[in-house]
């Protein structure tokens, strides 16, 4: 199993930090979503965040919402997520985390989900709407299977919530740079720096910042203080408008930010 912790540590030794890229399964088609995921790794992304389409994506911005709705209209099923992980990990040596709202995991069966993800070669889960003190079943399943578990922390999180996220996460803590829905922004919030400092003080082995990063300059800015930068909407937008070639080109550009002087 290719987990994310060693990759993030290695990239912080080699360059300024890790680049994590989000793409949804099944957009614009199932096969193209796999080709896009492979392409971003081949062009400099270190960790894949593979989104499972969901009918009520309350934390996703319009670009990702439109993509996931198209994937659902194409007939996406949970099993397609595991097949995508399997096909991607057969071709590239990069950890693949599933990003999913919690309800699909519960409906599928928490232990069954963990077993199928591990069997497919997945690294673990990012669960944006699951808080650690309600995640005992997933924590137990991930301990049993060795999967990473990534919880979120926000600028508004209390010190107690920060500690919970740090203690419960394995791989990294997802630092939400600003409150609200996802989407590319012209600036990455200053609040992210303070949040990462709080996570570090609480003992987080790694913090990766997401929500709003869309340029190499922003990647470089984030990696001044965090161990990883997460890009989502900008990659999905490139895929929507220019296909696999365009998303690969953007990944190349974003990866320049990991070694910017």
mmCIF file of C-alpha atoms in Angstrom:
data_model
loop_
_atom_site.group_PDB
_atom_site.id
_atom_site.type_symbol
_atom_site.label_atom_id
_atom_site.label_comp_id
_atom_site.label_asym_id
_atom_site.label_seq_id
_atom_site.Cartn_x
_atom_site.Cartn_y
_atom_site.Cartn_z
ATOM 1 C CA UNK A 1 0.000 0.000 0.000
ATOM 2 C CA UNK A 2 1.394 3.375 -1.084
ATOM 3 C CA UNK A 3 0.501 5.777 1.728
ATOM 4 C CA UNK A 4 0.991 9.528 1.650
ATOM 5 C CA UNK A 5 3.227 10.213 4.660
ATOM 6 C CA UNK A 6 6.495 8.962 3.126
ATOM 7 C CA UNK A 7 5.787 10.795 -0.137
ATOM 8 C CA UNK A 8 5.143 14.098 1.619
ATOM 9 C CA UNK A 9 8.301 13.722 3.701
ATOM 10 C CA UNK A 10 10.366 12.847 0.634
ATOM 11 C CA UNK A 11 9.095 15.809 -1.354
ATOM 12 C CA UNK A 12 9.838 18.152 1.543
ATOM 13 C CA UNK A 13 13.405 16.804 1.540
ATOM 14 C CA UNK A 14 13.796 17.012 -2.237
ATOM 15 C CA UNK A 15 11.981 20.280 -2.949
ATOM 16 C CA UNK A 16 9.794 22.691 -0.975
ATOM 17 C CA UNK A 17 6.893 20.309 -0.479
ATOM 18 C CA UNK A 18 4.282 18.074 -2.071
ATOM 19 C CA UNK A 19 1.742 18.873 -4.778
ATOM 20 C CA UNK A 20 -1.628 17.167 -4.384
ATOM 21 C CA UNK A 21 -4.128 17.194 -7.230
ATOM 22 C CA UNK A 22 -7.889 16.614 -7.061
ATOM 23 C CA UNK A 23 -9.944 15.137 -9.896
ATOM 24 C CA UNK A 24 -13.388 13.512 -9.781
ATOM 25 C CA UNK A 25 -13.953 9.929 -10.899
ATOM 26 C CA UNK A 26 -16.048 9.678 -14.056
ATOM 27 C CA UNK A 27 -15.518 13.166 -15.496
ATOM 28 C CA UNK A 28 -15.823 13.847 -18.330
ATOM 29 C CA UNK A 29 -16.017 10.081 -18.816
ATOM 30 C CA UNK A 30 -14.763 7.220 -16.675
ATOM 31 C CA UNK A 31 -11.842 6.396 -18.971
ATOM 32 C CA UNK A 32 -10.871 10.052 -19.383
ATOM 33 C CA UNK A 33 -10.875 10.555 -15.613
ATOM 34 C CA UNK A 34 -8.313 7.766 -15.299
ATOM 35 C CA UNK A 35 -6.176 9.196 -18.109
ATOM 36 C CA UNK A 36 -6.327 12.630 -16.469
ATOM 37 C CA UNK A 37 -5.226 11.248 -13.098
ATOM 38 C CA UNK A 38 -2.312 9.431 -14.714
ATOM 39 C CA UNK A 39 -1.392 12.566 -16.660
ATOM 40 C CA UNK A 40 -1.169 14.844 -13.636
ATOM 41 C CA UNK A 41 1.212 12.418 -11.917
ATOM 42 C CA UNK A 42 3.321 12.145 -15.063
ATOM 43 C CA UNK A 43 3.480 15.963 -15.096
ATOM 44 C CA UNK A 44 4.512 16.565 -11.501
ATOM 45 C CA UNK A 45 1.660 15.881 -9.068
ATOM 46 C CA UNK A 46 2.821 13.789 -6.098
ATOM 47 C CA UNK A 47 -0.476 12.605 -4.568
ATOM 48 C CA UNK A 48 -3.862 12.110 -6.239
ATOM 49 C CA UNK A 49 -7.048 13.125 -4.468
ATOM 50 C CA UNK A 50 -9.776 11.239 -6.314
ATOM 51 C CA UNK A 51 -13.257 12.583 -5.680
ATOM 52 C CA UNK A 52 -16.315 10.338 -5.511
ATOM 53 C CA UNK A 53 -19.293 12.087 -7.130
ATOM 54 C CA UNK A 54 -22.071 12.811 -4.651
ATOM 55 C CA UNK A 55 -25.600 14.102 -5.143
ATOM 56 C CA UNK A 56 -25.327 16.818 -2.465
ATOM 57 C CA UNK A 57 -21.767 18.226 -2.626
ATOM 58 C CA UNK A 58 -22.280 21.056 -0.146
ATOM 59 C CA UNK A 59 -18.582 21.956 0.180
ATOM 60 C CA UNK A 60 -17.762 21.962 -3.530
ATOM 61 C CA UNK A 61 -17.752 25.006 -5.761
ATOM 62 C CA UNK A 62 -19.504 25.297 -9.129
ATOM 63 C CA UNK A 63 -16.694 23.790 -11.227
ATOM 64 C CA UNK A 64 -16.463 20.603 -9.172
ATOM 65 C CA UNK A 65 -20.226 20.423 -8.677
ATOM 66 C CA UNK A 66 -20.793 20.537 -12.445
ATOM 67 C CA UNK A 67 -18.170 17.844 -13.025
ATOM 68 C CA UNK A 68 -19.539 15.492 -10.387
ATOM 69 C CA UNK A 69 -23.099 15.986 -11.578
ATOM 70 C CA UNK A 70 -21.986 14.986 -15.068
ATOM 71 C CA UNK A 71 -20.275 11.901 -13.655
ATOM 72 C CA UNK A 72 -23.461 10.944 -11.839
ATOM 73 C CA UNK A 73 -25.465 11.479 -15.017
ATOM 74 C CA UNK A 74 -23.006 9.155 -16.768
ATOM 75 C CA UNK A 75 -23.990 6.427 -14.300
ATOM 76 C CA UNK A 76 -21.211 6.596 -11.690
ATOM 77 C CA UNK A 77 -21.355 3.922 -8.978
ATOM 78 C CA UNK A 78 -19.227 3.544 -5.842
ATOM 79 C CA UNK A 79 -17.565 0.460 -7.314
ATOM 80 C CA UNK A 80 -16.274 2.654 -10.138
ATOM 81 C CA UNK A 81 -14.186 4.510 -7.570
ATOM 82 C CA UNK A 82 -12.324 1.355 -6.577
ATOM 83 C CA UNK A 83 -11.848 0.368 -10.211
ATOM 84 C CA UNK A 84 -10.417 3.811 -10.943
ATOM 85 C CA UNK A 85 -7.973 3.513 -8.038
ATOM 86 C CA UNK A 86 -6.915 0.082 -9.261
ATOM 87 C CA UNK A 87 -6.323 1.244 -12.830
ATOM 88 C CA UNK A 88 -4.433 4.368 -11.766
ATOM 89 C CA UNK A 89 -2.147 2.634 -9.280
ATOM 90 C CA UNK A 90 -1.298 -0.010 -11.873
ATOM 91 C CA UNK A 91 0.159 2.734 -14.057
ATOM 92 C CA UNK A 92 1.724 5.321 -11.749
ATOM 93 C CA UNK A 93 3.603 5.130 -8.474
ATOM 94 C CA UNK A 94 1.671 7.743 -6.516
ATOM 95 C CA UNK A 95 -0.650 7.443 -3.527
ATOM 96 C CA UNK A 96 -4.343 7.763 -4.364
ATOM 97 C CA UNK A 97 -6.601 9.139 -1.648
ATOM 98 C CA UNK A 98 -10.353 9.008 -2.071
ATOM 99 C CA UNK A 99 -12.125 12.252 -1.220
ATOM 100 C CA UNK A 100 -15.686 11.424 -0.208
ATOM 101 C CA UNK A 101 -18.570 12.672 1.826
ATOM 102 C CA UNK A 102 -19.374 10.282 4.633
ATOM 103 C CA UNK A 103 -22.872 9.157 3.672
ATOM 104 C CA UNK A 104 -21.768 7.054 0.655
ATOM 105 C CA UNK A 105 -19.279 5.219 2.873
ATOM 106 C CA UNK A 106 -21.982 4.415 5.422
ATOM 107 C CA UNK A 107 -24.370 3.264 2.716
ATOM 108 C CA UNK A 108 -21.711 1.025 1.175
ATOM 109 C CA UNK A 109 -20.608 -0.302 4.580
ATOM 110 C CA UNK A 110 -17.604 1.169 6.390
ATOM 111 C CA UNK A 111 -15.625 -2.071 6.718
ATOM 112 C CA UNK A 112 -16.521 -3.180 3.211
ATOM 113 C CA UNK A 113 -15.449 0.221 1.854
ATOM 114 C CA UNK A 114 -12.120 0.045 3.687
ATOM 115 C CA UNK A 115 -11.467 -3.502 2.488
ATOM 116 C CA UNK A 116 -12.290 -2.709 -1.142
ATOM 117 C CA UNK A 117 -10.204 0.472 -1.126
ATOM 118 C CA UNK A 118 -7.210 -1.330 0.347
ATOM 119 C CA UNK A 119 -7.596 -4.174 -2.156
ATOM 120 C CA UNK A 120 -7.613 -1.657 -5.011
ATOM 121 C CA UNK A 121 -4.314 -0.153 -3.831
ATOM 122 C CA UNK A 122 -5.774 3.045 -2.402
ATOM 123 C CA UNK A 123 -3.945 5.058 0.254
ATOM 124 C CA UNK A 124 -6.916 6.148 2.356
ATOM 125 C CA UNK A 125 -9.741 8.650 2.688
ATOM 126 C CA UNK A 126 -10.253 12.383 2.993
ATOM 127 C CA UNK A 127 -13.607 12.851 4.725
ATOM 128 C CA UNK A 128 -14.600 16.550 4.631
ATOM 129 C CA UNK A 129 -17.878 16.234 6.529
ATOM 130 C CA UNK A 130 -16.774 13.699 9.155
ATOM 131 C CA UNK A 131 -15.388 15.028 12.431
ATOM 132 C CA UNK A 132 -13.051 12.823 14.483
ATOM 133 C CA UNK A 133 -15.336 12.416 17.474
ATOM 134 C CA UNK A 134 -17.991 10.933 15.162
ATOM 135 C CA UNK A 135 -15.524 8.819 13.209
ATOM 136 C CA UNK A 136 -14.878 5.866 15.525
ATOM 137 C CA UNK A 137 -16.077 3.293 12.993
ATOM 138 C CA UNK A 138 -13.842 4.666 10.240
ATOM 139 C CA UNK A 139 -10.873 5.057 12.596
ATOM 140 C CA UNK A 140 -11.204 1.407 13.582
ATOM 141 C CA UNK A 141 -11.536 0.258 9.958
ATOM 142 C CA UNK A 142 -8.534 2.295 8.857
ATOM 143 C CA UNK A 143 -6.447 0.970 11.739
ATOM 144 C CA UNK A 144 -7.324 -2.575 10.694
ATOM 145 C CA UNK A 145 -6.507 -2.021 7.029
ATOM 146 C CA UNK A 146 -3.594 0.425 7.354
ATOM 147 C CA UNK A 147 -5.352 3.137 5.340
ATOM 148 C CA UNK A 148 -4.597 6.825 5.799
ATOM 149 C CA UNK A 149 -7.315 9.038 7.225
ATOM 150 C CA UNK A 150 -7.295 12.764 6.582
ATOM 151 C CA UNK A 151 -9.488 15.055 8.638
ATOM 152 C CA UNK A 152 -10.041 18.752 8.026
ATOM 153 C CA UNK A 153 -9.179 21.760 10.149
ATOM 154 C CA UNK A 154 -10.383 25.295 9.465
ATOM 155 C CA UNK A 155 -9.370 28.755 10.670
ATOM 156 C CA UNK A 156 -12.451 28.748 12.911
ATOM 157 C CA UNK A 157 -11.584 25.400 14.530
ATOM 158 C CA UNK A 158 -11.193 25.536 18.288
ATOM 159 C CA UNK A 159 -7.970 24.384 19.911
ATOM 160 C CA UNK A 160 -9.783 21.220 20.981
ATOM 161 C CA UNK A 161 -10.900 20.530 17.389
ATOM 162 C CA UNK A 162 -7.377 21.161 16.155
ATOM 163 C CA UNK A 163 -6.009 18.594 18.593
ATOM 164 C CA UNK A 164 -8.690 16.078 17.598
ATOM 165 C CA UNK A 165 -7.873 16.482 13.903
ATOM 166 C CA UNK A 166 -4.161 16.065 14.544
ATOM 167 C CA UNK A 167 -4.587 13.025 16.778
ATOM 168 C CA UNK A 168 -7.071 11.296 14.459
ATOM 169 C CA UNK A 169 -5.373 11.990 11.119
ATOM 170 C CA UNK A 170 -2.793 9.740 9.529
ATOM 171 C CA UNK A 171 -0.902 11.044 6.496
ATOM 172 C CA UNK A 172 -1.624 14.744 6.892
ATOM 173 C CA UNK A 173 -4.196 17.196 8.167
ATOM 174 C CA UNK A 174 -6.163 19.024 5.475
ATOM 175 C CA UNK A 175 -5.915 22.730 6.301
ATOM 176 C CA UNK A 176 -8.860 24.581 4.794
ATOM 177 C CA UNK A 177 -7.448 27.958 3.835
ATOM 178 C CA UNK A 178 -10.745 29.817 3.961
ATOM 179 C CA UNK A 179 -14.276 29.077 5.056
ATOM 180 C CA UNK A 180 -16.865 28.333 2.413
ATOM 181 C CA UNK A 181 -16.995 26.304 -0.781
ATOM 182 C CA UNK A 182 -14.063 25.242 -2.929
ATOM 183 C CA UNK A 183 -12.940 27.139 -5.983
ATOM 184 C CA UNK A 184 -9.886 28.851 -7.448
ATOM 185 C CA UNK A 185 -9.158 32.270 -5.914
ATOM 186 C CA UNK A 186 -6.750 35.036 -6.795
ATOM 187 C CA UNK A 187 -5.223 34.991 -3.314
ATOM 188 C CA UNK A 188 -4.702 32.290 -0.725
ATOM 189 C CA UNK A 189 -5.927 33.533 2.633
ATOM 190 C CA UNK A 190 -3.480 34.691 5.268
ATOM 191 C CA UNK A 191 -5.577 32.665 7.720
ATOM 192 C CA UNK A 192 -3.984 29.518 6.276
ATOM 193 C CA UNK A 193 -0.588 30.473 7.723
ATOM 194 C CA UNK A 194 -1.997 30.849 11.207
ATOM 195 C CA UNK A 195 -3.949 27.604 10.887
ATOM 196 C CA UNK A 196 -0.842 25.650 9.850
ATOM 197 C CA UNK A 197 1.077 27.156 12.771
ATOM 198 C CA UNK A 198 -1.664 25.953 15.124
ATOM 199 C CA UNK A 199 -1.616 22.478 13.585
ATOM 200 C CA UNK A 200 2.163 22.302 13.888
ATOM 201 C CA UNK A 201 1.998 23.395 17.518
ATOM 202 C CA UNK A 202 -0.527 20.602 18.137
ATOM 203 C CA UNK A 203 1.897 18.042 16.717
ATOM 204 C CA UNK A 204 0.711 17.533 13.145
ATOM 205 C CA UNK A 205 3.385 15.646 11.187
ATOM 206 C CA UNK A 206 2.215 17.382 8.004
ATOM 207 C CA UNK A 207 -0.335 19.991 6.996
ATOM 208 C CA UNK A 208 -1.525 20.406 3.419
ATOM 209 C CA UNK A 209 -3.454 23.506 2.395
ATOM 210 C CA UNK A 210 -6.409 23.393 0.044
ATOM 211 C CA UNK A 211 -9.352 25.456 -1.232
ATOM 212 C CA UNK A 212 -8.362 28.190 -3.619
ATOM 213 C CA UNK A 213 -4.910 27.327 -4.996
ATOM 214 C CA UNK A 214 -4.703 27.695 -8.769
ATOM 215 C CA UNK A 215 -1.237 28.953 -9.787
ATOM 216 C CA UNK A 216 2.414 27.962 -9.387
ATOM 217 C CA UNK A 217 2.984 31.165 -7.434
ATOM 218 C CA UNK A 218 0.290 30.179 -4.939
ATOM 219 C CA UNK A 219 1.769 26.682 -4.654
ATOM 220 C CA UNK A 220 5.141 28.245 -3.845
ATOM 221 C CA UNK A 221 3.539 30.612 -1.334
ATOM 222 C CA UNK A 222 1.769 27.794 0.491
ATOM 223 C CA UNK A 223 4.884 25.628 0.580
ATOM 224 C CA UNK A 224 6.723 28.376 2.451
ATOM 225 C CA UNK A 225 4.827 27.284 5.563
ATOM 226 C CA UNK A 226 2.964 24.019 4.798
ATOM 227 C CA UNK A 227 4.132 20.572 3.738
ATOM 228 C CA UNK A 228 1.745 20.304 0.815
ATOM 229 C CA UNK A 229 -0.444 22.333 -1.545
ATOM 230 C CA UNK A 230 -3.756 20.950 -2.813
ATOM 231 C CA UNK A 231 -5.189 22.027 -6.175
ATOM 232 C CA UNK A 232 -8.709 21.053 -7.232
ATOM 233 C CA UNK A 233 -10.979 23.397 -9.161
ATOM 234 C CA UNK A 234 -8.218 24.705 -11.426
ATOM 235 C CA UNK A 235 -7.364 21.166 -12.567
ATOM 236 C CA UNK A 236 -11.012 20.230 -13.061
ATOM 237 C CA UNK A 237 -11.564 23.413 -15.051
ATOM 238 C CA UNK A 238 -8.575 22.634 -17.267
ATOM 239 C CA UNK A 239 -9.897 19.125 -17.875
ATOM 240 C CA UNK A 240 -13.367 20.453 -18.675
ATOM 241 C CA UNK A 241 -12.108 23.021 -21.166
ATOM 242 C CA UNK A 242 -9.081 21.364 -22.714
ATOM 243 C CA UNK A 243 -9.169 17.675 -21.953
ATOM 244 C CA UNK A 244 -6.357 15.455 -20.713
ATOM 245 C CA UNK A 245 -3.661 17.405 -22.541
ATOM 246 C CA UNK A 246 -4.661 20.650 -20.852
ATOM 247 C CA UNK A 247 -4.794 19.165 -17.375
ATOM 248 C CA UNK A 248 -1.330 17.723 -17.890
ATOM 249 C CA UNK A 249 -0.006 21.111 -19.000
ATOM 250 C CA UNK A 250 -1.471 22.789 -15.923
ATOM 251 C CA UNK A 251 0.064 20.139 -13.668
ATOM 252 C CA UNK A 252 3.466 20.891 -15.195
ATOM 253 C CA UNK A 253 3.010 24.582 -14.476
ATOM 254 C CA UNK A 254 1.777 24.029 -10.931
ATOM 255 C CA UNK A 255 4.687 21.677 -10.171
ATOM 256 C CA UNK A 256 7.090 24.538 -10.852
ATOM 257 C CA UNK A 257 5.826 26.038 -7.628
ATOM 258 C CA UNK A 258 7.238 23.175 -5.568
ATOM 259 C CA UNK A 259 10.807 24.167 -6.363
ATOM 260 C CA UNK A 260 10.424 27.914 -6.821
ATOM 261 C CA UNK A 261 13.315 29.942 -5.441
#
